[in-house]
Amino acid sequence: MPTPTKGPRLGGGPAHERLMLANLAASLFEHKRITTTVTKAKRLKPYAERLVTFAKRGDLASRRRVLGLISNKGVVHELFTDIAQAVENRDGGYTRITKIGNRKGDNAPMAVIELVLEPVSAKQAVVAEATQAAAKAAPAAEEAPEAEVAETEAAEAPAAEEALAPETAAAAEEAPAAEEAPEAPAAEEKDAK
């Protein structure tokens, strides 16, 4: 867990702060979003993200560590099954804090802290896909020896030249005929005048 900030803790003592953070985390995992003060939300963020990281591991030791902090087994089960599966491809940033203004009674700055359960952005997914495709294509290109590639190119070059030769000869014959054709109507027009 990150080192606590200097000065007074949330609620007065370290034990009370641990209990508050555990209860806030349990509420966050149960409801997926909670409204609290900005200070509590900022202290909850690393705590909750650490618990989500344990849940992503999914082993028994991680489950027992989380159960040592959050006593509600239903919430821990939901964390390890639903939430961990939803953030499986995410490399961090499991929570989001949004400031919503001040509280009516005491003017305390309030915030909404919520779990980010949306899949990773499409752009990052496309980049990952392209990287994997390039990695698969690179070994396939390396498997073909250079000598075979050179022989294949040498065999294809004469065949391509032979295929182009009749076409270029036919095109050369048609070109003079096409040039003569426009001159003939022009000559006829002069005769008509």
Short mmCIF file of C-alpha atoms in Angstrom, two decimals, residues 42-144:
data_model
loop_
_atom_site.label_atom_id
_atom_site.label_comp_id
_atom_site.label_asym_id
_atom_site.label_seq_id
_atom_site.Cartn_x
_atom_site.Cartn_y
_atom_site.Cartn_z
CA LYS A 42 -7.96 10.10 -3.82
CA ARG A 43 -6.96 7.87 -0.88
CA LEU A 44 -9.27 5.09 -2.07
CA LYS A 45 -7.97 4.98 -5.67
CA PRO A 46 -4.59 3.22 -5.07
CA TYR A 47 -6.14 0.98 -2.41
CA ALA A 48 -8.92 -0.22 -4.72
CA GLU A 49 -6.63 -0.63 -7.71
CA ARG A 50 -4.30 -2.80 -5.66
CA LEU A 51 -7.22 -5.04 -4.71
CA VAL A 52 -8.26 -5.30 -8.37
CA THR A 53 -4.70 -6.33 -9.24
CA PHE A 54 -4.93 -9.13 -6.66
CA ALA A 55 -8.26 -10.16 -8.18
CA LYS A 56 -6.72 -10.33 -11.65
CA ARG A 57 -4.16 -12.84 -10.36
CA GLY A 58 -7.08 -14.99 -9.21
CA ASP A 59 -5.14 -17.48 -7.07
CA LEU A 60 -6.05 -18.61 -3.59
CA ALA A 61 -3.35 -16.58 -1.86
CA SER A 62 -4.60 -13.39 -3.51
CA ARG A 63 -8.18 -14.19 -2.52
CA ARG A 64 -7.11 -14.69 1.10
CA ARG A 65 -5.20 -11.39 1.13
CA VAL A 66 -8.26 -9.55 -0.14
CA LEU A 67 -10.49 -11.36 2.37
CA GLY A 68 -8.15 -10.11 5.11
CA LEU A 69 -9.02 -6.55 4.11
CA ILE A 70 -12.67 -6.86 3.00
CA SER A 71 -14.76 -9.10 5.21
CA ASN A 72 -17.80 -9.40 2.92
CA LYS A 73 -17.39 -12.67 0.99
CA GLY A 74 -20.06 -11.75 -1.55
CA VAL A 75 -18.22 -8.57 -2.52
CA VAL A 76 -14.90 -10.45 -2.76
CA HIS A 77 -16.53 -13.08 -4.96
CA GLU A 78 -17.92 -10.38 -7.25
CA LEU A 79 -14.50 -8.72 -7.37
CA PHE A 80 -12.73 -11.94 -8.36
CA THR A 81 -15.32 -13.10 -10.91
CA ASP A 82 -17.05 -10.13 -12.56
CA ILE A 83 -14.72 -7.18 -12.06
CA ALA A 84 -11.46 -9.07 -12.66
CA GLN A 85 -12.85 -10.51 -15.89
CA ALA A 86 -14.05 -7.09 -17.07
CA VAL A 87 -10.61 -5.47 -16.58
CA GLU A 88 -8.60 -8.46 -17.78
CA ASN A 89 -7.00 -6.65 -20.75
CA ARG A 90 -6.44 -3.36 -18.91
CA ASP A 91 -2.94 -2.65 -17.54
CA GLY A 92 -4.01 -0.35 -14.73
CA GLY A 93 -6.28 2.63 -14.29
CA TYR A 94 -9.19 0.57 -12.99
CA THR A 95 -10.86 3.56 -11.31
CA ARG A 96 -11.88 7.04 -12.40
CA ILE A 97 -12.45 10.09 -10.19
CA THR A 98 -14.81 12.83 -11.38
CA LYS A 99 -15.27 15.99 -9.30
CA ILE A 100 -18.91 17.03 -8.99
CA GLY A 101 -18.82 20.25 -6.97
CA ASN A 102 -19.30 21.01 -3.31
CA ARG A 103 -21.65 19.44 -0.80
CA LYS A 104 -24.68 21.50 0.18
CA GLY A 105 -24.28 21.38 3.97
CA ASP A 106 -20.60 21.92 4.71
CA ASN A 107 -19.29 22.95 1.27
CA ALA A 108 -16.92 19.92 1.16
CA PRO A 109 -15.58 19.16 -2.34
CA MET A 110 -17.30 16.00 -3.61
CA ALA A 111 -16.31 13.45 -6.24
CA VAL A 112 -17.63 10.30 -7.87
CA ILE A 113 -15.20 7.39 -7.96
CA GLU A 114 -16.17 4.59 -10.33
CA LEU A 115 -14.72 1.43 -11.79
CA VAL A 116 -13.63 1.62 -15.42
CA LEU A 117 -15.21 -1.54 -16.84
CA GLU A 118 -15.29 -0.51 -20.51
CA PRO A 119 -12.98 -2.49 -22.78
CA VAL A 120 -9.68 -0.98 -23.79
CA SER A 121 -10.10 1.57 -26.61
CA ALA A 122 -10.43 0.25 -30.15
CA LYS A 123 -7.31 2.09 -31.28
CA GLN A 124 -5.12 0.23 -28.78
CA ALA A 125 -6.74 -3.07 -29.76
CA VAL A 126 -6.01 -2.43 -33.46
CA VAL A 127 -2.38 -1.56 -32.69
CA ALA A 128 -2.00 -4.78 -30.69
CA GLU A 129 -3.58 -6.79 -33.52
CA ALA A 130 -1.28 -5.21 -36.12
CA THR A 131 1.76 -5.93 -33.97
CA GLN A 132 0.76 -9.59 -33.66
CA ALA A 133 0.13 -9.87 -37.41
CA ALA A 134 3.52 -8.33 -38.17
CA ALA A 135 5.18 -10.75 -35.77
CA LYS A 136 3.49 -13.70 -37.51
CA ALA A 137 4.39 -12.40 -40.98
CA ALA A 138 8.06 -11.83 -40.15
CA PRO A 139 8.88 -15.50 -39.42
CA ALA A 140 7.04 -16.58 -42.61
CA ALA A 141 9.18 -14.24 -44.71
CA GLU A 142 12.36 -15.45 -43.02
CA GLU A 143 11.54 -19.11 -43.72
CA ALA A 144 11.90 -18.72 -47.52
#
